[in-house]
Amino acid sequence: MFGPPGAGKGTQARLLGEALGYPHISTGDILRGALKDQTELGKKAKTFMESGDLVPDDLVDAIVSDRLKREDCSQGFILDGYPRTIPQADFLESLFAKEGARLLTLGIKVENSILLKRLSSRWTCPRCSRTYSENLAPGTVNGLCSRCGVPLVQREDDAGEVIAERLLVYHNTTRPVIRYYRERGLYVEIDGDRSVKEIFDNIIDIVRERTDLQPQLRSPALQGPAGLRRRIAH
Ligand code: ADP
Ligand code: ZN
């Protein structure tokens, strides 16, 4: 799943994972977990993540190859935030060549001005990474995650200059990866300036057209946070 920060790829990757019964693997979530737990990986990734830069390929490649070895990936998986560079795409290809896996890449396209607005009003569940949108001033009492009941937080890298850096990195480093998949006929692009549900329906149609998978649709995942009438932005 491709898309710039704020495009909604995390939300859509999670929904698609639920619909297919596949694990949703987000390298960003794994790295944030490592940072929080202060593991060796977290210590190595810290400075890169805090400045909005990419973590070195060898670290991220190792995360992905370890994760894909787990039993729950045996039928399939949704990758969110990986590969982000051409060497990562080559690495993934070498993993897939061994396993005979097949690949479909989906890209969610959203204009920069909309992304900037979305990111600065984005609230994230620190436990399950669901995101919610609200124009709340930082520091105000915010809502609870509809699933976990824990208070939502604003991601540190969703602020000011770091956002600009992440968008720049995306355009410079990740766009060539999209070209890589487009040239191989494996890339489908989706308009992300629509509701979560409209985008998801579009993704489901594409999955039905391009694969022989049968997504199972359930709607509760599209609800807002507990006790508050908020909408999920992405
Ligand atoms: P977003 O797409 O909103 O920027 P992610 O949660 O996917 O957020 O990633 C957050 C940060 O984690 C990135 O800015 C980067 O530092 C790091 N990261 C995540 N995935 C990768 C990757 N595949 N390669 C290098 N760095 C990564
Ligand atoms: Zn949660």
GROMACS .gro file of C-alpha atoms and ligand atoms in nm:
model
  262
    1MET     CA    1   0.000   0.000   0.000
    2PHE     CA    2   0.153   0.327  -0.113
    3GLY     CA    3   0.066   0.682  -0.032
    4PRO     CA    4   0.221   0.994   0.115
    5PRO     CA    5   0.191   1.057   0.491
    6GLY     CA    6  -0.173   1.138   0.563
    7ALA     CA    7  -0.312   0.976   0.247
    8GLY     CA    8  -0.494   0.716   0.452
    9LYS     CA    9  -0.285   0.415   0.367
   10GLY     CA   10  -0.269   0.293   0.728
   11THR     CA   11  -0.649   0.300   0.763
   12GLN     CA   12  -0.706   0.133   0.428
   13ALA     CA   13  -0.432  -0.125   0.485
   14ARG     CA   14  -0.593  -0.221   0.816
   15LEU     CA   15  -0.942  -0.246   0.661
   16LEU     CA   16  -0.814  -0.453   0.372
   17GLY     CA   17  -0.625  -0.680   0.611
   18GLU     CA   18  -0.947  -0.738   0.805
   19ALA     CA   19  -1.141  -0.805   0.485
   20LEU     CA   20  -0.890  -1.060   0.359
   21GLY     CA   21  -0.793  -1.209   0.695
   22TYR     CA   22  -0.434  -1.103   0.635
   23PRO     CA   23  -0.206  -0.938   0.892
   24HIS     CA   24  -0.150  -0.566   0.844
   25ILE     CA   25   0.221  -0.502   0.864
   26SER     CA   26   0.320  -0.140   0.906
   27THR     CA   27   0.693  -0.075   0.926
   28GLY     CA   28   0.615   0.266   1.080
   29ASP     CA   29   0.412   0.102   1.360
   30ILE     CA   30   0.683  -0.157   1.424
   31LEU     CA   31   0.947   0.116   1.438
   32ARG     CA   32   0.736   0.336   1.670
   33GLY     CA   33   0.688   0.034   1.898
   34ALA     CA   34   1.064  -0.023   1.905
   35LEU     CA   35   1.122   0.343   1.986
   36LYS     CA   36   0.874   0.332   2.272
   37ASP     CA   37   1.020   0.009   2.414
   38GLN     CA   38   1.372   0.149   2.368
   39THR     CA   39   1.497  -0.167   2.198
   40GLU     CA   40   1.827  -0.177   2.004
   41LEU     CA   41   1.628  -0.123   1.685
   42GLY     CA   42   1.446   0.170   1.843
   43LYS     CA   43   1.771   0.335   1.944
   44LYS     CA   44   1.912   0.299   1.593
   45ALA     CA   45   1.595   0.432   1.428
   46LYS     CA   46   1.526   0.722   1.665
   47THR     CA   47   1.712   1.012   1.506
   48PHE     CA   48   1.594   0.926   1.155
   49MET     CA   49   1.232   0.904   1.257
   50GLU     CA   50   1.233   1.217   1.466
   51SER     CA   51   1.361   1.421   1.175
   52GLY     CA   52   1.120   1.264   0.925
   53ASP     CA   53   1.393   1.081   0.733
   54LEU     CA   54   1.394   0.720   0.627
   55VAL     CA   55   1.546   0.459   0.854
   56PRO     CA   56   1.838   0.278   0.679
   57ASP     CA   57   1.731  -0.001   0.441
   58ASP     CA   58   1.913  -0.283   0.621
   59LEU     CA   59   1.721  -0.220   0.945
   60VAL     CA   60   1.383  -0.207   0.775
   61ASP     CA   61   1.458  -0.504   0.546
   62ALA     CA   62   1.542  -0.713   0.854
   63ILE     CA   63   1.214  -0.612   1.022
   64VAL     CA   64   1.014  -0.718   0.718
   65SER     CA   65   1.193  -1.045   0.651
   66ASP     CA   66   1.151  -1.148   1.018
   67ARG     CA   67   0.787  -1.051   1.022
   68LEU     CA   68   0.703  -1.234   0.699
   69LYS     CA   69   0.842  -1.558   0.841
   70ARG     CA   70   0.563  -1.573   1.097
   71GLU     CA   71   0.285  -1.824   1.050
   72ASP     CA   72   0.010  -1.563   1.012
   73CYS     CA   73   0.171  -1.447   0.685
   74SER     CA   74   0.153  -1.786   0.518
   75GLN     CA   75  -0.157  -1.704   0.308
   76GLY     CA   76  -0.087  -1.337   0.250
   77PHE     CA   77  -0.022  -1.003   0.414
   78ILE     CA   78  -0.069  -0.631   0.366
   79LEU     CA   79   0.247  -0.424   0.365
   80ASP     CA   80   0.199  -0.062   0.469
   81GLY     CA   81   0.495   0.171   0.439
   82TYR     CA   82   0.727  -0.080   0.275
   83PRO     CA   83   0.906  -0.083   0.034
   84ARG     CA   84   0.991   0.286   0.033
   85THR     CA   85   1.317   0.281  -0.164
   86ILE     CA   86   1.436   0.094  -0.473
   87PRO     CA   87   1.682  -0.122  -0.271
   88GLN     CA   88   1.391  -0.219  -0.041
   89ALA     CA   89   1.182  -0.311  -0.347
   90ASP     CA   90   1.470  -0.526  -0.476
   91PHE     CA   91   1.500  -0.690  -0.136
   92LEU     CA   92   1.128  -0.767  -0.128
   93GLU     CA   93   1.151  -0.911  -0.476
   94SER     CA   94   1.427  -1.145  -0.362
   95LEU     CA   95   1.211  -1.260  -0.068
   96PHE     CA   96   0.914  -1.315  -0.298
   97ALA     CA   97   1.120  -1.502  -0.555
   98LYS     CA   98   1.202  -1.761  -0.288
   99GLU     CA   99   0.839  -1.798  -0.179
  100GLY     CA  100   0.666  -1.770  -0.515
  101ALA     CA  101   0.452  -1.488  -0.373
  102ARG     CA  102   0.241  -1.259  -0.590
  103LEU     CA  103   0.214  -0.888  -0.548
  104LEU     CA  104  -0.038  -0.610  -0.609
  105THR     CA  105   0.048  -0.251  -0.521
  106LEU     CA  106  -0.214   0.015  -0.452
  107GLY     CA  107  -0.130   0.383  -0.428
  108ILE     CA  108  -0.353   0.642  -0.266
  109LYS     CA  109  -0.308   0.982  -0.424
  110VAL     CA  110  -0.378   1.304  -0.234
  111GLU     CA  111  -0.264   1.661  -0.296
  112ASN     CA  112  -0.005   1.814  -0.064
  113SER     CA  113  -0.229   2.094   0.062
  114ILE     CA  114  -0.488   1.841   0.180
  115LEU     CA  115  -0.221   1.620   0.337
  116LEU     CA  116  -0.085   1.911   0.539
  117LYS     CA  117  -0.430   1.986   0.676
  118ARG     CA  118  -0.503   1.624   0.757
  119LEU     CA  119  -0.173   1.558   0.933
  120SER     CA  120  -0.190   1.860   1.158
  121SER     CA  121  -0.536   1.756   1.280
  122ARG     CA  122  -0.463   1.384   1.307
  123TRP     CA  123  -0.500   1.196   1.634
  124THR     CA  124  -0.359   0.848   1.669
  125CYS     CA  125  -0.429   0.560   1.905
  126PRO     CA  126  -0.095   0.471   2.067
  127ARG     CA  127  -0.207   0.110   2.105
  128CYS     CA  128  -0.361   0.008   1.771
  129SER     CA  129  -0.254   0.302   1.546
  130ARG     CA  130  -0.605   0.385   1.426
  131THR     CA  131  -0.622   0.750   1.328
  132TYR     CA  132  -0.893   1.006   1.387
  133SER     CA  133  -0.936   1.357   1.262
  134GLU     CA  134  -1.038   1.654   1.468
  135ASN     CA  135  -0.944   2.015   1.464
  136LEU     CA  136  -0.835   2.017   1.825
  137ALA     CA  137  -0.558   2.232   1.960
  138PRO     CA  138  -0.267   2.016   2.075
  139GLY     CA  139  -0.290   1.948   2.445
  140THR     CA  140  -0.668   1.967   2.474
  141VAL     CA  141  -0.848   1.671   2.623
  142ASN     CA  142  -0.900   1.446   2.327
  143GLY     CA  143  -1.109   1.139   2.258
  144LEU     CA  144  -1.058   0.774   2.322
  145CYS     CA  145  -0.988   0.505   2.067
  146SER     CA  146  -1.316   0.337   1.977
  147ARG     CA  147  -1.148   0.001   1.990
  148CYS     CA  148  -0.898   0.022   2.278
  149GLY     CA  149  -1.053   0.294   2.493
  150VAL     CA  150  -0.712   0.453   2.543
  151PRO     CA  151  -0.660   0.829   2.498
  152LEU     CA  152  -0.558   0.939   2.151
  153VAL     CA  153  -0.230   1.122   2.101
  154GLN     CA  154  -0.074   1.334   1.827
  155ARG     CA  155   0.222   1.164   1.664
  156GLU     CA  156   0.538   1.364   1.723
  157ASP     CA  157   0.629   1.351   1.355
  158ASP     CA  158   0.288   1.494   1.258
  159ALA     CA  159   0.412   1.840   1.351
  160GLY     CA  160   0.533   2.138   1.145
  161GLU     CA  161   0.873   2.094   0.985
  162VAL     CA  162   0.881   1.719   1.021
  163ILE     CA  163   0.568   1.691   0.806
  164ALA     CA  164   0.731   1.893   0.530
  165GLU     CA  165   1.040   1.671   0.546
  166ARG     CA  166   0.831   1.352   0.530
  167LEU     CA  167   0.644   1.479   0.225
  168LEU     CA  168   0.972   1.570   0.057
  169VAL     CA  169   1.124   1.231   0.136
  170TYR     CA  170   0.811   1.066  -0.001
  171HIS     CA  171   0.826   1.252  -0.328
  172ASN     CA  172   1.200   1.205  -0.375
  173THR     CA  173   1.249   0.850  -0.254
  174THR     CA  174   0.922   0.665  -0.279
  175ARG     CA  175   0.789   0.795  -0.612
  176PRO     CA  176   1.065   0.604  -0.799
  177VAL     CA  177   0.941   0.289  -0.624
  178ILE     CA  178   0.594   0.354  -0.764
  179ARG     CA  179   0.746   0.390  -1.109
  180TYR     CA  180   0.922   0.056  -1.053
  181TYR     CA  181   0.588  -0.120  -0.992
  182ARG     CA  182   0.403   0.074  -1.259
  183GLU     CA  183   0.656  -0.043  -1.520
  184ARG     CA  184   0.593  -0.400  -1.407
  185GLY     CA  185   0.216  -0.358  -1.446
  186LEU     CA  186   0.159  -0.417  -1.073
  187TYR     CA  187   0.049  -0.069  -0.968
  188VAL     CA  188  -0.302   0.073  -0.940
  189GLU     CA  189  -0.364   0.430  -0.829
  190ILE     CA  190  -0.667   0.547  -0.630
  191ASP     CA  191  -0.803   0.895  -0.561
  192GLY     CA  192  -0.763   0.951  -0.186
  193ASP     CA  193  -0.960   1.275  -0.162
  194ARG     CA  194  -1.281   1.090  -0.073
  195SER     CA  195  -1.437   0.929   0.233
  196VAL     CA  196  -1.277   0.627   0.398
  197LYS     CA  197  -1.568   0.416   0.277
  198GLU     CA  198  -1.552   0.532  -0.084
  199ILE     CA  199  -1.180   0.466  -0.102
  200PHE     CA  200  -1.222   0.128   0.060
  201ASP     CA  201  -1.500   0.027  -0.184
  202ASN     CA  202  -1.269   0.126  -0.468
  203ILE     CA  203  -0.989  -0.087  -0.324
  204ILE     CA  204  -1.220  -0.385  -0.285
  205ASP     CA  205  -1.327  -0.355  -0.650
  206ILE     CA  206  -0.964  -0.348  -0.759
  207VAL     CA  207  -0.877  -0.651  -0.546
  208ARG     CA  208  -1.172  -0.840  -0.697
  209GLU     CA  209  -1.070  -0.744  -1.049
  210ARG     CA  210  -0.700  -0.812  -1.018
  211THR     CA  211  -0.686  -1.118  -0.791
  212ASP     CA  212  -0.893  -1.428  -0.723
  213LEU     CA  213  -0.938  -1.327  -0.355
  214GLN     CA  214  -1.282  -1.291  -0.193
  215PRO     CA  215  -1.275  -1.003   0.058
  216GLN     CA  216  -1.525  -1.037   0.347
  217LEU     CA  217  -1.678  -0.701   0.427
  218ARG     CA  218  -1.773  -0.591   0.776
  219SER     CA  219  -1.861  -0.233   0.862
  220PRO     CA  220  -1.785  -0.174   1.236
  221ALA     CA  221  -1.429  -0.084   1.149
  222LEU     CA  222  -1.561   0.237   0.996
  223GLN     CA  223  -1.704   0.371   1.325
  224GLY     CA  224  -1.571   0.678   1.503
  225PRO     CA  225  -1.411   0.687   1.849
  226ALA     CA  226  -1.606   0.590   2.160
  227GLY     CA  227  -1.838   0.847   2.311
  228LEU     CA  228  -1.758   1.119   2.064
  229ARG     CA  229  -1.900   1.189   1.725
  230ARG     CA  230  -1.583   1.218   1.527
  231ARG     CA  231  -1.507   1.091   1.188
  232ILE     CA  232  -1.211   0.887   1.076
  233ALA     CA  233  -1.026   1.095   0.825
  234HIS     CA  234  -0.791   0.836   0.689
  235ADP     P1  235   0.397   0.805   0.726
  235ADP     O1  236   0.372   0.729   0.602
  235ADP     O2  237   0.274   0.869   0.779
  235ADP     O3  238   0.514   0.898   0.718
  235ADP     P2  239   0.488   0.568   0.875
  235ADP     O4  240   0.424   0.533   1.002
  235ADP     O5  241   0.471   0.477   0.759
  235ADP     O6  242   0.434   0.712   0.844
  235ADP     O7  243   0.645   0.591   0.897
  235ADP     C1  244   0.694   0.673   0.999
  235ADP     C2  245   0.847   0.680   0.991
  235ADP     O8  246   0.903   0.547   1.006
  235ADP     C3  247   0.902   0.730   0.859
  235ADP     O9  248   0.907   0.871   0.855
  235ADP     C4  249   1.041   0.664   0.858
  235ADP    O10  250   1.132   0.735   0.942
  235ADP     C5  251   1.017   0.531   0.923
  235ADP     N1  252   0.988   0.424   0.824
  235ADP     C6  253   0.871   0.354   0.812
  235ADP     N2  254   0.877   0.265   0.711
  235ADP     C7  255   1.001   0.279   0.656
  235ADP     C8  256   1.069   0.217   0.547
  235ADP     N3  257   1.011   0.123   0.471
  235ADP     N4  258   1.196   0.257   0.519
  235ADP     C9  259   1.257   0.349   0.594
  235ADP     N5  260   1.198   0.414   0.697
  235ADP    C10  261   1.072   0.378   0.728
  236ZN      ZN  262  -0.679   0.178   1.956
   0.00000   0.00000   0.00000
